[in-house]
Coordinates of C-alpha atoms in Angstrom, one line a residue:
Chain A
S24 CA -16.2 42.4 -45.7
Q25 CA -16.0 38.7 -46.4
Q26 CA -16.7 37.4 -49.8
G27 CA -16.5 33.7 -49.0
E28 CA -18.2 31.7 -46.3
E29 CA -16.8 28.4 -45.3
D30 CA -18.9 25.6 -44.0
P31 CA -18.7 24.0 -41.5
Q32 CA -17.0 26.4 -39.1
A33 CA -15.3 23.5 -37.3
L34 CA -14.8 19.9 -38.1
S35 CA -13.3 17.0 -36.1
I36 CA -12.7 13.7 -37.7
Q37 CA -10.7 10.6 -37.1
E38 CA -7.3 10.2 -38.7
G39 CA -7.6 8.4 -42.0
E40 CA -11.1 9.7 -42.7
N41 CA -11.8 12.2 -45.5
A42 CA -12.6 15.8 -44.7
T43 CA -14.8 18.0 -46.8
M44 CA -15.1 21.7 -46.4
N45 CA -17.4 24.0 -48.4
C46 CA -17.1 27.6 -49.5
S47 CA -19.9 29.8 -50.9
Y48 CA -19.2 33.3 -52.4
K49 CA -21.3 36.1 -53.6
T50 CA -20.0 37.7 -56.8
S51 CA -18.6 36.5 -60.0
I52 CA -14.9 35.4 -59.9
N53 CA -11.9 34.8 -62.1
N54 CA -10.5 32.2 -59.7
L55 CA -10.9 30.7 -56.2
Q56 CA -8.1 29.6 -53.9
W57 CA -7.7 27.5 -50.8
Y58 CA -5.2 28.3 -48.1
R59 CA -4.2 26.5 -44.9
Q60 CA -3.1 28.2 -41.7
N61 CA -1.5 26.4 -38.8
S62 CA -1.9 27.9 -35.4
G63 CA 0.3 31.0 -35.0
R64 CA 1.6 30.9 -38.5
G65 CA 0.9 32.6 -41.8
L66 CA -1.3 31.2 -44.6
V67 CA 0.0 28.6 -47.0
H68 CA -1.4 28.4 -50.5
L69 CA -2.9 25.0 -51.3
I70 CA -4.6 25.2 -54.7
L71 CA -6.1 27.6 -57.2
I72 CA -9.0 26.8 -59.5
R73 CA -10.0 29.0 -62.3
S74 CA -13.6 29.9 -63.1
N75 CA -13.6 27.8 -66.3
E76 CA -12.4 24.7 -64.3
R77 CA -14.7 22.3 -62.5
E78 CA -12.3 20.1 -60.6
K79 CA -8.6 20.1 -59.7
H80 CA -6.4 17.7 -57.8
S81 CA -3.2 18.1 -55.9
G82 CA -1.9 15.1 -54.0
R83 CA -4.5 14.3 -51.4
L84 CA -6.5 17.4 -52.1
R85 CA -9.4 17.7 -54.5
V86 CA -11.2 21.0 -55.2
T87 CA -14.4 21.4 -57.1
L88 CA -16.0 24.6 -58.3
D89 CA -19.6 25.2 -59.3
T90 CA -19.9 28.8 -60.6
S91 CA -23.7 28.4 -61.1
K92 CA -24.1 27.8 -57.4
K93 CA -21.2 30.1 -56.5
S94 CA -19.7 27.4 -54.4
S95 CA -16.5 25.3 -54.0
S96 CA -15.5 22.3 -51.9
L97 CA -12.1 21.1 -50.6
L98 CA -11.7 17.4 -50.0
I99 CA -8.8 16.1 -48.1
T100 CA -8.5 12.3 -48.4
A101 CA -6.9 10.0 -45.9
S102 CA -6.4 12.7 -43.3
R103 CA -3.4 12.9 -41.1
A104 CA -2.7 14.6 -37.8
A105 CA -0.6 17.2 -39.7
D106 CA -3.7 18.3 -41.6
T107 CA -5.0 19.9 -38.3
A108 CA -5.3 23.6 -39.2
S109 CA -7.7 26.3 -40.4
Y110 CA -8.7 26.3 -44.0
F111 CA -9.7 29.4 -45.9
C112 CA -11.2 30.0 -49.3
A113 CA -10.3 33.2 -51.1
T114 CA -11.8 34.8 -54.2
D115 CA -10.8 37.7 -56.4
A116 CA -14.4 39.0 -56.7
G117 CA -13.9 39.4 -60.4
N118 CA -11.3 42.1 -60.0
R119 CA -8.5 42.5 -62.5
D120 CA -6.0 43.4 -59.8
D121 CA -4.4 41.1 -57.3
K122 CA -6.7 41.7 -54.4
I123 CA -8.4 38.7 -52.9
I124 CA -11.0 38.3 -50.2
F125 CA -10.9 35.5 -47.6
G126 CA -13.7 33.7 -45.9
K127 CA -13.9 33.1 -42.1
G128 CA -12.4 29.6 -42.4
T129 CA -13.0 26.0 -41.3
R130 CA -11.1 24.8 -38.3
L131 CA -10.2 21.2 -38.9
H132 CA -9.1 18.9 -36.1
I133 CA -7.8 15.4 -36.9
L134 CA -8.2 13.1 -34.0
P135 CA -5.5 10.4 -33.5
Chain B
G14 CA 15.0 31.0 -50.8
A15 CA 13.8 33.3 -47.9
G16 CA 10.1 33.7 -47.5
V17 CA 8.2 36.8 -46.4
S18 CA 9.6 38.0 -43.1
Q19 CA 7.7 40.1 -40.6
S20 CA 8.9 41.9 -37.5
P21 CA 8.4 42.0 -34.7
R22 CA 6.6 38.7 -34.2
Y23 CA 4.9 40.1 -31.1
K24 CA 4.2 43.6 -30.0
V25 CA 2.6 44.9 -26.9
A26 CA 1.8 48.5 -26.6
K27 CA -0.2 50.8 -24.3
R28 CA -3.4 52.4 -25.7
G29 CA -2.5 55.7 -27.3
Q30 CA 1.0 54.7 -28.4
D31 CA 2.2 54.5 -32.0
V32 CA 3.4 51.2 -33.5
A33 CA 5.3 50.3 -36.6
L34 CA 5.2 46.8 -38.2
R35 CA 7.7 45.7 -40.8
C36 CA 7.4 43.4 -43.8
D37 CA 10.2 42.1 -45.9
P38 CA 8.6 40.5 -49.0
I39 CA 10.2 37.8 -51.2
S40 CA 12.9 39.4 -53.4
G41 CA 11.5 40.4 -56.7
H42 CA 7.8 40.2 -55.7
V43 CA 6.1 43.3 -57.1
S44 CA 2.8 43.0 -55.2
L45 CA 2.6 43.4 -51.4
F46 CA -0.5 43.1 -49.2
W47 CA -1.4 43.8 -45.6
Y48 CA -4.2 42.0 -43.8
Q49 CA -5.6 42.2 -40.3
Q50 CA -6.8 38.9 -38.7
A51 CA -8.9 38.9 -35.6
L52 CA -9.0 35.8 -33.4
G53 CA -11.0 33.0 -35.1
Q54 CA -11.6 35.0 -38.2
G55 CA -10.2 35.1 -41.7
P56 CA -7.7 37.7 -42.8
E57 CA -9.3 41.1 -43.7
F58 CA -7.7 43.1 -46.5
L59 CA -6.1 46.4 -45.5
T60 CA -4.0 47.7 -48.3
Y61 CA -2.1 46.7 -51.4
F62 CA 1.1 47.9 -53.2
Q63 CA 2.4 47.3 -56.6
N64 CA 6.1 48.3 -56.3
E65 CA 6.0 51.6 -54.4
A66 CA 2.5 52.6 -55.5
Q67 CA -0.3 52.1 -53.0
L68 CA -3.1 51.0 -55.4
D69 CA -5.8 50.2 -52.9
K70 CA -6.1 51.3 -49.3
S71 CA -9.8 50.7 -49.0
G72 CA -9.5 48.3 -46.1
L73 CA -7.6 50.6 -43.7
P74 CA -10.1 51.0 -40.8
S75 CA -9.3 54.6 -40.0
D76 CA -6.9 57.4 -40.7
R77 CA -4.8 56.2 -37.8
F78 CA -3.6 53.4 -40.1
F79 CA -0.9 54.3 -42.6
A80 CA 1.2 52.0 -44.9
E81 CA 4.2 52.8 -47.0
R82 CA 6.6 51.0 -49.3
P83 CA 9.0 53.8 -50.4
E84 CA 11.5 51.8 -52.4
G85 CA 9.2 49.1 -53.7
S86 CA 10.5 46.4 -51.4
V87 CA 10.2 46.6 -47.6
S88 CA 6.9 47.9 -46.3
T89 CA 5.9 49.4 -43.0
L90 CA 2.4 49.5 -41.5
K91 CA 2.0 52.2 -38.9
I92 CA -0.8 52.6 -36.4
Q93 CA -1.1 55.8 -34.6
R94 CA -2.8 56.4 -31.2
T95 CA -3.5 52.7 -30.9
Q96 CA -6.9 51.5 -29.5
Q97 CA -7.8 48.2 -27.9
E98 CA -9.7 47.2 -31.0
D99 CA -6.5 47.3 -33.0
S100 CA -5.4 44.1 -31.2
A101 CA -5.0 41.5 -33.9
V102 CA -2.5 39.6 -36.0
Y103 CA -1.2 41.7 -38.9
L104 CA -0.2 39.6 -41.9
C105 CA 1.8 40.6 -44.9
A106 CA 1.9 38.8 -48.2
S107 CA 3.7 39.2 -51.5
S108 CA 3.2 37.8 -54.9
S109 CA 5.2 37.5 -58.2
P110 CA 4.2 39.7 -61.1
S111 CA 4.4 36.7 -63.5
T112 CA 2.0 34.6 -61.6
R113 CA 0.0 37.3 -59.8
Q114 CA -1.4 34.6 -57.5
P115 CA -0.8 32.9 -55.2
Q116 CA 0.2 35.1 -52.3
H117 CA 3.1 34.1 -50.0
F118 CA 2.5 35.0 -46.4
G119 CA 4.7 35.9 -43.5
D120 CA 3.9 34.5 -40.0
G121 CA 2.5 37.8 -38.9
T122 CA 2.9 40.3 -36.1
R123 CA 0.6 39.7 -33.1
L124 CA -0.3 43.1 -31.7
S125 CA -1.8 43.4 -28.3
I126 CA -3.0 46.8 -27.0
L127 CA -3.3 47.1 -23.3

């Protein structure tokens, strides 16, 4: 079962533009993470935001978390061709163990 | 240092055959996870180990799926009597006990059942 749902499912933008992806989840969480997956490769961790945090930055990435709406957004500024990938949010569903549940992902395509 | 290594990268098997997929986690990582990823979908949790103990196997789709980590390092996911619906990418991830998250992923094994 999927805990998170990303929106949109697919996104194409011009290089240099900003890309925004959203994630909604169902149950209370301890933290939420975003991962990137290039075609044919494993997932790479981008950023983790804890339930008591509202915003976090890492380089060109900005993540927000609204626990009242059970939603998060990932913003990639000044997109580059190398940002073309699938992006997944993952939550721990409030568990105390290490298990996390992934959404279905947003497929981002950066046009040259 | 070396990341998570999975082998083989590609596996083709005939329906009904047994397959074994291997995962070498990052040295010292206590937690190890297996996921199944269908085309165009997110990874679906299969099972989770802490050292050699299998703490959660709730995601295994049937009793044809079996995972082990006998010495708390390398893990093997075995699928018996494979079916076409088993075709997917199988991802392994490991994480450090001190940070718990994030998980570090291997590049997966793409399994095709003919």
